[in-house]
Structure formats: C-alpha cells, structure tokens
mmCIF file of C-alpha atoms in Angstrom:
data_model
loop_
_atom_site.group_PDB
_atom_site.id
_atom_site.type_symbol
_atom_site.label_atom_id
_atom_site.label_comp_id
_atom_site.label_asym_id
_atom_site.label_seq_id
_atom_site.Cartn_x
_atom_site.Cartn_y
_atom_site.Cartn_z
ATOM 1 C CA MET A 1272 57.320 -38.639 16.693
ATOM 2 C CA LYS A 1273 60.173 -41.118 16.418
ATOM 3 C CA LEU A 1274 63.550 -40.354 14.996
ATOM 4 C CA ILE A 1275 65.272 -43.221 13.082
ATOM 5 C CA LEU A 1276 69.022 -42.958 12.751
ATOM 6 C CA SER A 1277 69.337 -45.128 9.488
ATOM 7 C CA ARG A 1278 72.565 -46.428 8.401
ATOM 8 C CA LYS A 1279 72.574 -46.514 4.498
ATOM 9 C CA GLY A 1280 75.133 -46.558 1.746
ATOM 10 C CA PHE A 1281 78.636 -48.020 1.246
ATOM 11 C CA ASP A 1282 81.099 -49.056 4.037
ATOM 12 C CA SER A 1283 83.888 -51.405 4.524
ATOM 13 C CA SER A 1284 81.755 -54.469 4.352
ATOM 14 C CA ALA A 1285 78.906 -53.335 1.994
ATOM 15 C CA GLY A 1286 80.711 -51.951 -1.283
ATOM 16 C CA GLY A 1287 83.958 -51.898 0.324
ATOM 17 C CA PHE A 1288 84.791 -48.206 0.881
ATOM 18 C CA PRO A 1289 83.115 -44.903 1.970
ATOM 19 C CA SER A 1290 81.030 -42.492 -0.092
ATOM 20 C CA PRO A 1291 82.618 -39.469 -1.355
ATOM 21 C CA ILE A 1292 82.672 -35.923 -0.029
ATOM 22 C CA PHE A 1293 83.543 -33.809 -3.024
ATOM 23 C CA PRO A 1294 85.809 -30.580 -2.763
ATOM 24 C CA ASP A 1295 82.784 -28.253 -2.939
ATOM 25 C CA GLY A 1296 81.360 -30.188 0.198
ATOM 26 C CA GLN A 1297 78.667 -32.078 -1.674
ATOM 27 C CA LEU A 1298 77.810 -35.398 -0.483
ATOM 28 C CA LEU A 1299 76.995 -38.436 -2.634
ATOM 29 C CA SER A 1300 75.733 -41.634 -0.846
ATOM 30 C CA LEU A 1301 76.511 -44.589 -2.786
ATOM 31 C CA PRO A 1302 73.878 -47.308 -2.738
ATOM 32 C CA ILE A 1303 75.200 -50.747 -2.032
ATOM 33 C CA PRO A 1304 75.472 -53.530 -4.603
ATOM 34 C CA ASP A 1305 72.295 -55.567 -5.366
ATOM 35 C CA ARG A 1306 72.131 -59.059 -6.821
ATOM 36 C CA GLN A 1307 68.821 -59.039 -8.611
ATOM 37 C CA GLY A 1308 67.711 -55.276 -8.640
ATOM 38 C CA PRO A 1309 67.024 -54.038 -12.222
ATOM 39 C CA THR A 1310 69.149 -50.725 -11.894
ATOM 40 C CA SER A 1311 72.668 -50.729 -12.571
ATOM 41 C CA TYR A 1312 75.370 -48.264 -11.417
ATOM 42 C CA ALA A 1313 75.704 -46.990 -15.056
ATOM 43 C CA ASP A 1314 72.102 -46.020 -14.984
ATOM 44 C CA ILE A 1315 72.474 -43.811 -11.887
ATOM 45 C CA HIS A 1316 72.992 -40.022 -12.945
ATOM 46 C CA THR A 1317 74.769 -37.781 -10.464
ATOM 47 C CA ASP A 1318 76.268 -34.187 -10.713
ATOM 48 C CA TRP A 1319 79.750 -35.792 -11.667
ATOM 49 C CA GLY A 1320 78.710 -38.016 -14.170
ATOM 50 C CA PRO A 1321 77.449 -41.707 -14.347
ATOM 51 C CA MET A 1322 77.910 -43.186 -10.859
ATOM 52 C CA ALA A 1323 79.593 -46.019 -12.407
ATOM 53 C CA ASP A 1324 82.288 -43.777 -13.666
ATOM 54 C CA ILE A 1325 82.738 -42.534 -10.277
ATOM 55 C CA LEU A 1326 83.114 -46.024 -8.444
ATOM 56 C CA ALA A 1327 85.616 -47.251 -11.077
ATOM 57 C CA GLN A 1328 87.944 -44.047 -10.431
ATOM 58 C CA LEU A 1329 87.633 -44.435 -6.720
ATOM 59 C CA SER A 1330 88.197 -48.141 -6.745
ATOM 60 C CA GLY A 1331 90.381 -48.766 -9.749
ATOM 61 C CA LYS A 1332 87.750 -51.496 -11.059
ATOM 62 C CA THR A 1333 85.670 -51.433 -13.990
ATOM 63 C CA HIS A 1334 82.962 -54.226 -13.086
ATOM 64 C CA TRP A 1335 80.631 -51.312 -11.617
ATOM 65 C CA HIS A 1336 79.218 -50.518 -15.255
ATOM 66 C CA GLU A 1337 77.668 -54.046 -15.164
ATOM 67 C CA THR A 1338 76.929 -54.246 -11.399
ATOM 68 C CA ALA A 1339 73.328 -53.931 -10.146
ATOM 69 C CA ALA A 1340 72.552 -51.128 -7.341
ATOM 70 C CA HIS A 1341 70.337 -51.294 -4.462
ATOM 71 C CA ILE A 1342 69.081 -47.728 -4.939
ATOM 72 C CA ASP A 1343 67.462 -47.498 -1.609
ATOM 73 C CA PRO A 1344 66.673 -45.148 -0.033
ATOM 74 C CA ASP A 1345 65.948 -43.280 -3.365
ATOM 75 C CA LEU A 1346 65.869 -39.717 -2.630
ATOM 76 C CA ARG A 1347 67.205 -37.764 -5.728
ATOM 77 C CA ARG A 1348 64.552 -37.254 -8.427
ATOM 78 C CA ASN A 1349 67.293 -36.808 -11.097
ATOM 79 C CA SER A 1350 69.221 -40.048 -10.384
ATOM 80 C CA LEU A 1351 67.022 -41.859 -12.756
ATOM 81 C CA ALA A 1352 64.443 -41.477 -15.470
ATOM 82 C CA ARG A 1353 61.030 -41.351 -13.665
ATOM 83 C CA ARG A 1354 57.526 -42.212 -14.061
ATOM 84 C CA ARG A 1355 54.817 -39.695 -13.403
ATOM 85 C CA GLY A 1356 53.916 -39.481 -9.655
ATOM 86 C CA TRP A 1357 57.353 -40.565 -8.523
ATOM 87 C CA GLN A 1358 57.785 -40.236 -4.718
ATOM 88 C CA ALA A 1359 61.029 -40.754 -2.520
ATOM 89 C CA THR A 1360 60.833 -44.310 -0.982
ATOM 90 C CA LEU A 1361 62.829 -46.531 1.483
ATOM 91 C CA GLY A 1362 62.439 -50.298 1.532
ATOM 92 C CA GLN A 1363 63.199 -52.614 4.422
ATOM 93 C CA THR A 1364 62.808 -56.157 5.417
ATOM 94 C CA GLY A 1365 64.289 -58.814 7.597
ATOM 95 C CA THR A 1366 65.524 -58.045 11.067
ATOM 96 C CA ALA A 1367 65.806 -54.292 10.415
ATOM 97 C CA GLN A 1368 62.054 -54.208 9.540
ATOM 98 C CA SER A 1369 60.952 -56.360 12.478
ATOM 99 C CA HIS A 1370 62.814 -53.880 14.739
ATOM 100 C CA LEU A 1371 60.887 -50.933 13.135
ATOM 101 C CA ARG A 1372 57.747 -52.782 13.623
ATOM 102 C CA ASN A 1373 58.586 -53.526 17.213
ATOM 103 C CA GLN A 1374 59.449 -49.822 17.758
ATOM 104 C CA ASN A 1375 56.137 -49.002 16.551
ATOM 105 C CA VAL A 1376 57.364 -46.868 13.629
ATOM 106 C CA ALA A 1377 54.525 -45.120 11.892
ATOM 107 C CA GLU A 1378 53.424 -42.467 9.555
ATOM 108 C CA GLY A 1379 54.834 -38.922 10.606
ATOM 109 C CA ASP A 1380 58.113 -40.660 11.882
ATOM 110 C CA ILE A 1381 61.368 -39.556 10.305
ATOM 111 C CA PHE A 1382 64.278 -41.438 9.130
ATOM 112 C CA ILE A 1383 67.634 -39.541 9.197
ATOM 113 C CA PHE A 1384 70.091 -41.248 7.058
ATOM 114 C CA PHE A 1385 73.687 -41.615 7.775
ATOM 115 C CA GLY A 1386 76.604 -43.451 6.176
ATOM 116 C CA LEU A 1387 80.491 -43.541 6.005
ATOM 117 C CA PHE A 1388 81.922 -40.709 4.227
ATOM 118 C CA LYS A 1389 85.534 -39.491 3.237
ATOM 119 C CA PRO A 1390 86.761 -36.441 1.343
ATOM 120 C CA VAL A 1391 87.896 -37.072 -2.435
ATOM 121 C CA GLU A 1392 89.989 -34.938 -4.711
ATOM 122 C CA LYS A 1393 90.249 -34.814 -8.472
ATOM 123 C CA THR A 1394 93.468 -35.978 -10.307
ATOM 124 C CA ALA A 1395 94.531 -36.526 -13.832
ATOM 125 C CA GLN A 1396 93.184 -40.094 -13.415
ATOM 126 C CA GLY A 1397 89.822 -39.002 -11.912
ATOM 127 C CA TRP A 1398 88.450 -39.046 -8.594
ATOM 128 C CA ARG A 1399 90.522 -40.532 -5.567
ATOM 129 C CA PHE A 1400 90.238 -40.482 -1.754
ATOM 130 C CA VAL A 1401 92.177 -37.924 0.236
ATOM 131 C CA GLN A 1402 94.325 -40.291 1.868
ATOM 132 C CA ALA A 1403 95.385 -38.136 5.086
ATOM 133 C CA THR A 1404 91.576 -37.944 6.182
ATOM 134 C CA MET A 1405 89.680 -40.413 8.291
ATOM 135 C CA ALA A 1406 86.205 -41.673 7.089
ATOM 136 C CA ARG A 1407 83.394 -40.285 9.253
ATOM 137 C CA HIS A 1408 79.630 -41.189 9.973
ATOM 138 C CA VAL A 1409 77.876 -38.425 8.208
ATOM 139 C CA ILE A 1410 74.111 -37.497 8.236
ATOM 140 C CA TRP A 1411 73.148 -37.098 4.431
ATOM 141 C CA GLY A 1412 69.537 -37.259 3.968
ATOM 142 C CA TRP A 1413 65.942 -37.768 5.335
ATOM 143 C CA LEU A 1414 62.544 -39.222 4.923
ATOM 144 C CA GLN A 1415 59.546 -38.525 6.918
ATOM 145 C CA ILE A 1416 57.010 -41.186 6.410
ATOM 146 C CA GLY A 1417 53.788 -40.433 4.514
ATOM 147 C CA LYS A 1418 52.571 -43.990 3.784
ATOM 148 C CA ILE A 1419 53.425 -47.395 4.697
ATOM 149 C CA HIS A 1420 53.085 -50.205 2.100
ATOM 150 C CA PRO A 1421 53.511 -53.891 2.802
ATOM 151 C CA VAL A 1422 54.714 -55.040 -0.616
ATOM 152 C CA ASP A 1423 53.099 -58.444 -0.600
ATOM 153 C CA GLN A 1424 49.872 -56.752 -0.088
ATOM 154 C CA LEU A 1425 50.115 -54.544 -3.141
ATOM 155 C CA ASN A 1426 48.109 -55.139 -6.420
ATOM 156 C CA PRO A 1427 49.964 -55.178 -9.651
ATOM 157 C CA SER A 1428 48.418 -51.968 -10.754
ATOM 158 C CA ASP A 1429 49.473 -50.239 -7.362
ATOM 159 C CA LEU A 1430 52.258 -47.621 -7.353
ATOM 160 C CA PRO A 1431 53.324 -47.792 -11.025
ATOM 161 C CA TRP A 1432 55.723 -45.142 -10.462
ATOM 162 C CA CYS A 1433 57.803 -47.335 -7.929
ATOM 163 C CA ARG A 1434 58.040 -50.618 -10.181
ATOM 164 C CA TYR A 1435 61.835 -50.162 -10.662
ATOM 165 C CA HIS A 1436 62.360 -50.185 -6.812
ATOM 166 C CA PRO A 1437 64.578 -53.038 -5.603
ATOM 167 C CA HIS A 1438 61.977 -54.122 -2.925
ATOM 168 C CA MET A 1439 59.368 -54.646 -5.625
ATOM 169 C CA HIS A 1440 61.645 -57.407 -6.962
ATOM 170 C CA LEU A 1441 62.496 -59.438 -3.871
ATOM 171 C CA GLY A 1442 59.901 -62.179 -4.503
ATOM 172 C CA GLU A 1443 57.341 -63.292 -1.793
ATOM 173 C CA ASP A 1444 58.222 -61.806 1.473
ATOM 174 C CA ALA A 1445 55.687 -61.012 4.327
ATOM 175 C CA ASN A 1446 58.169 -58.585 5.983
ATOM 176 C CA ASN A 1447 59.083 -56.544 2.926
ATOM 177 C CA THR A 1448 57.910 -53.109 3.321
ATOM 178 C CA LEU A 1449 57.981 -49.649 1.420
ATOM 179 C CA TYR A 1450 58.044 -46.319 3.299
ATOM 180 C CA GLN A 1451 56.555 -43.478 1.010
ATOM 181 C CA ALA A 1452 57.793 -40.045 1.896
ATOM 182 C CA ALA A 1453 55.210 -37.483 3.169
ATOM 183 C CA ARG A 1454 54.721 -34.456 0.677
ATOM 184 C CA ALA A 1455 56.320 -31.916 3.218
ATOM 185 C CA LEU A 1456 58.418 -32.071 6.167
ATOM 186 C CA THR A 1457 56.757 -31.382 9.381
ATOM 187 C CA LEU A 1458 58.853 -30.751 12.684
ATOM 188 C CA ASN A 1459 57.228 -29.789 16.181
ATOM 189 C CA ASN A 1460 53.870 -29.947 14.379
ATOM 190 C CA VAL A 1461 54.836 -27.281 12.129
ATOM 191 C CA ALA A 1462 55.234 -27.482 8.366
ATOM 192 C CA THR A 1463 58.524 -26.710 6.957
ATOM 193 C CA PRO A 1464 59.526 -25.343 3.505
ATOM 194 C CA LEU A 1465 61.326 -28.719 2.844
ATOM 195 C CA PRO A 1466 60.084 -31.729 1.086
ATOM 196 C CA GLY A 1467 59.130 -34.832 2.947
ATOM 197 C CA ALA A 1468 62.477 -36.534 1.836
ATOM 198 C CA GLY A 1469 65.769 -35.055 0.620
ATOM 199 C CA VAL A 1470 69.545 -34.919 0.829
ATOM 200 C CA CYS A 1471 71.514 -32.434 2.688
ATOM 201 C CA GLN A 1472 73.096 -29.773 0.576
ATOM 202 C CA GLY A 1473 76.574 -29.895 1.509
ATOM 203 C CA TYR A 1474 78.925 -30.982 4.332
ATOM 204 C CA ARG A 1475 78.700 -29.203 7.514
ATOM 205 C CA PRO A 1476 80.490 -30.041 10.691
ATOM 206 C CA GLU A 1477 77.288 -30.489 12.570
ATOM 207 C CA LEU A 1478 76.322 -33.161 10.035
ATOM 208 C CA SER A 1479 79.136 -35.481 11.485
ATOM 209 C CA LEU A 1480 78.123 -37.932 14.056
ATOM 210 C CA THR A 1481 81.696 -39.098 14.382
ATOM 211 C CA ALA A 1482 83.312 -36.867 17.144
ATOM 212 C CA PRO A 1483 86.101 -34.403 16.083
ATOM 213 C CA ASP A 1484 88.605 -36.076 18.280
ATOM 214 C CA ALA A 1485 87.511 -39.730 17.296
ATOM 215 C CA THR A 1486 89.902 -42.494 16.270
ATOM 216 C CA THR A 1487 87.161 -44.629 14.506
ATOM 217 C CA PRO A 1488 83.899 -43.475 12.933
ATOM 218 C CA SER A 1489 81.697 -45.159 15.573
ATOM 219 C CA GLN A 1490 82.873 -42.965 18.395
ATOM 220 C CA TRP A 1491 80.056 -40.323 18.147
ATOM 221 C CA GLU A 1492 79.446 -37.000 19.632
ATOM 222 C CA LEU A 1493 75.771 -35.970 20.251
ATOM 223 C CA PRO A 1494 73.824 -33.399 21.986
ATOM 224 C CA ALA A 1495 73.370 -33.762 25.648
ATOM 225 C CA HIS A 1496 69.681 -34.154 25.401
ATOM 226 C CA PHE A 1497 70.237 -37.700 23.909
ATOM 227 C CA PHE A 1498 71.444 -39.020 27.263
ATOM 228 C CA PRO A 1499 69.238 -41.895 28.528
ATOM 229 C CA HIS A 1500 67.097 -41.168 31.331
ATOM 230 C CA ARG A 1501 65.553 -43.598 33.887
ATOM 231 C CA GLY A 1502 62.067 -44.373 32.737
ATOM 232 C CA LYS A 1503 62.708 -43.218 29.239
ATOM 233 C CA PRO A 1504 63.610 -45.592 26.197
ATOM 234 C CA ALA A 1505 67.161 -45.094 25.155
ATOM 235 C CA LEU A 1506 68.163 -44.856 21.643
ATOM 236 C CA SER A 1507 67.570 -48.495 20.456
ATOM 237 C CA TYR A 1508 70.683 -50.582 20.196
ATOM 238 C CA HIS A 1509 72.247 -48.408 22.605
ATOM 239 C CA ARG A 1510 70.671 -49.445 25.881
ATOM 240 C CA LYS A 1511 73.952 -50.269 27.774
ATOM 241 C CA PRO A 1512 75.006 -47.254 30.052
ATOM 242 C CA GLU A 1513 78.601 -47.921 29.226
ATOM 243 C CA ARG A 1514 78.063 -46.793 25.803
ATOM 244 C CA TRP A 1515 77.206 -43.044 26.960
ATOM 245 C CA HIS A 1516 79.685 -40.526 28.307
ATOM 246 C CA LYS A 1517 78.771 -36.884 29.350
ATOM 247 C CA CYS A 1518 81.083 -34.342 28.337
ATOM 248 C CA GLY A 1519 79.853 -30.887 29.235
ATOM 249 C CA ASN A 1520 76.833 -30.084 26.941
ATOM 250 C CA ARG A 1521 77.824 -32.864 24.641
ATOM 251 C CA LEU A 1522 77.750 -36.681 24.722
ATOM 252 C CA LYS A 1523 80.244 -39.325 23.649
ATOM 253 C CA LEU A 1524 78.563 -42.355 22.468
ATOM 254 C CA GLN A 1525 80.046 -45.690 21.201
ATOM 255 C CA ALA A 1526 77.802 -46.321 18.366
ATOM 256 C CA ALA A 1527 76.724 -50.002 17.730
ATOM 257 C CA ALA A 1528 78.662 -51.660 14.931
ATOM 258 C CA ARG A 1529 75.634 -53.824 13.946
ATOM 259 C CA GLY A 1530 71.937 -52.757 13.205
ATOM 260 C CA GLN A 1531 70.703 -50.456 10.357
ATOM 261 C CA GLU A 1532 67.914 -48.541 12.340
ATOM 262 C CA PHE A 1533 68.369 -47.002 15.721
ATOM 263 C CA VAL A 1534 65.168 -45.422 17.166
ATOM 264 C CA LEU A 1535 64.648 -42.646 19.603
ATOM 265 C CA ASP A 1536 61.052 -41.540 20.591
ATOM 266 C CA THR A 1537 61.009 -37.889 20.719
ATOM 267 C CA ASP A 1538 57.966 -37.701 22.791
ATOM 268 C CA PHE A 1539 60.493 -38.667 25.595
ATOM 269 C CA TYR A 1540 63.284 -36.598 24.088
ATOM 270 C CA PRO A 1541 61.550 -33.541 22.709
ATOM 271 C CA GLU A 1542 64.673 -31.562 22.492
ATOM 272 C CA ALA A 1543 65.808 -33.865 19.574
ATOM 273 C CA GLN A 1544 63.230 -32.236 17.171
ATOM 274 C CA ASN A 1545 64.934 -28.843 17.748
ATOM 275 C CA TRP A 1546 68.136 -30.753 17.075
ATOM 276 C CA LEU A 1547 66.551 -31.961 13.615
ATOM 277 C CA SER A 1548 65.585 -28.490 12.904
ATOM 278 C CA ALA A 1549 69.019 -27.222 13.246
ATOM 279 C CA LEU A 1550 70.353 -30.002 10.938
ATOM 280 C CA LEU A 1551 67.830 -29.637 8.072
ATOM 281 C CA LEU A 1552 66.825 -25.986 8.467
ATOM 282 C CA PRO A 1553 70.304 -24.363 9.764
ATOM 283 C CA GLU A 1554 69.237 -20.898 8.668
ATOM 284 C CA SER A 1555 66.212 -20.882 11.191
ATOM 285 C CA ALA A 1556 68.170 -22.475 14.231
ATOM 286 C CA PRO A 1557 69.732 -20.518 17.108
ATOM 287 C CA LYS A 1558 73.667 -21.105 17.048
ATOM 288 C CA SER A 1559 73.568 -22.974 20.228
ATOM 289 C CA GLN A 1560 71.245 -25.578 18.492
ATOM 290 C CA ALA A 1561 73.687 -26.019 15.511
ATOM 291 C CA GLN A 1562 76.944 -26.452 17.400
#
C-alpha cells in the first residue's frame, strides 16, 4: 500500500491565509478558489454557517460570496446538497497526476490530506485568527482509493452524483483523473470501522506535521520509521539526505515547499501503516504509536 501525503486547502499562495482551527479543536479545510467551477463558497455549508461568511470574517473582504470554490477533495457529505449515490472524491491532473501515475498509485492506496492551519477566536465582529500563534501543517482527512476514473473516458451518464465536481468541468484533458473513495478504510489488511474517506474529528498534537519547536510550517517532525534506508525508496520529493535528521526516536524533515503529492511505499516502510492507525483510530493504538 502506498501512503500519499497530499497538500490540500488554503495557504499563503492559494487563498492567501490558513484554514481555521476552531476553539473546540475542530478543523475546517478551506478549498482553494476556482476560476470555472459551478460551486461558490456561499453554497458550502459548515457547522459554523456558510463558508463564505467565515472567509469574509477572516479576511475582511466580501467577494467570497461570489467566488467559485474548488471543492476538492470533497469529503464532507453535508457540505452540499447531494444526489443519490454520492461518494467522497479527489480530482487530480497536470504534474501532480503524472507524479501519482509514475509512483504507480492504485486502488487500495490512501491519501492523507494535510494543509496549513491556524487557531481562530470569536469576536464581536466574527472569527479572526489568534495572532500570537504560528500556522502549522496539520493532517485533516483521508481518502482510500476505491476506484480510479480517467475523466475523459467517462460517458455522459456515468457518475451522475459527481457532475458538480470541479474536475468534471475542466474540458478535454487526458490527465484529468477522479479518485473515488473505498466504502470502508482498510489498514494492515484489516477492515476498520471508519469509512473509506473522512475528516479528522478535532485537532490533536499528533496530527501536526510541523515540529513543536519549528519556526516555519515546513519544519516537520515524523516517526523514526520514515527515515530513508539504502535500497528503499524515500518519501517522494524528499530523496535528498540533507532534508532528514534523526532526533532520538523522531525525525526532523525539511518538507518540500513545492509539490502536492508525497508518496511513501509502505511495503518498504510497514510501520507507517501502524502510524496511520494511531492517527485515524487513536483509541485502538498503543500510546507509543500516538506520540
């Protein structure tokens, strides 16, 4: 099984600011703006009201109500009105899709989504970022691949529940691909009680990729078993040895500033599946795995 650390959501270049961590710890990944998609931020429902209202409060700008959103990956069933048969999906194209294909990403592999997040607080004027805190790269969701659909090969009647998806509106593009979630999440060849795609229920320190002592979000801390071994493929985009530094049973990694999809083959790093279990099923993991 391949694990794909997949960068998704707002950041300083796409959207202009981080996604929020609410006072109760809930994470809300903000989908990046879209030029041609059919869904606007005003259409997207959240537990805190329309997403456009949240964006207007955080940014001080009102244009979000008329701005299209690239709602991808689309993991939350209650975000939009759904057609019967809806499944969670991720779309990819361009260089990122070519990289996934070259890494032989296939059904059964799992995307672990991370993005830039920062705590927010409620004021009389609405939500605002807590200024004394640093933005961090945080894991917020997952999607295990159930089916892979080259979009250009779909018939007009295929996937009627997915016609709203932004990757259905890109025009002719041989690289355009949809990843449909599996029905249930399977780890270590064992079915879990979790669905094949979902969002993490509340911030926990172990969901932070950014190291506790980091000065920038891209200074990561990972379990020691991620360390590249001779003869085993390292996490893609991170093959240079100088990116990695051992610190006891942990690793410091200078994460790549570019690239959306970082692929690790867990056939060579089997402990990574235990790490996933600790992240997504924390109640079933030994404490040593969740630290």
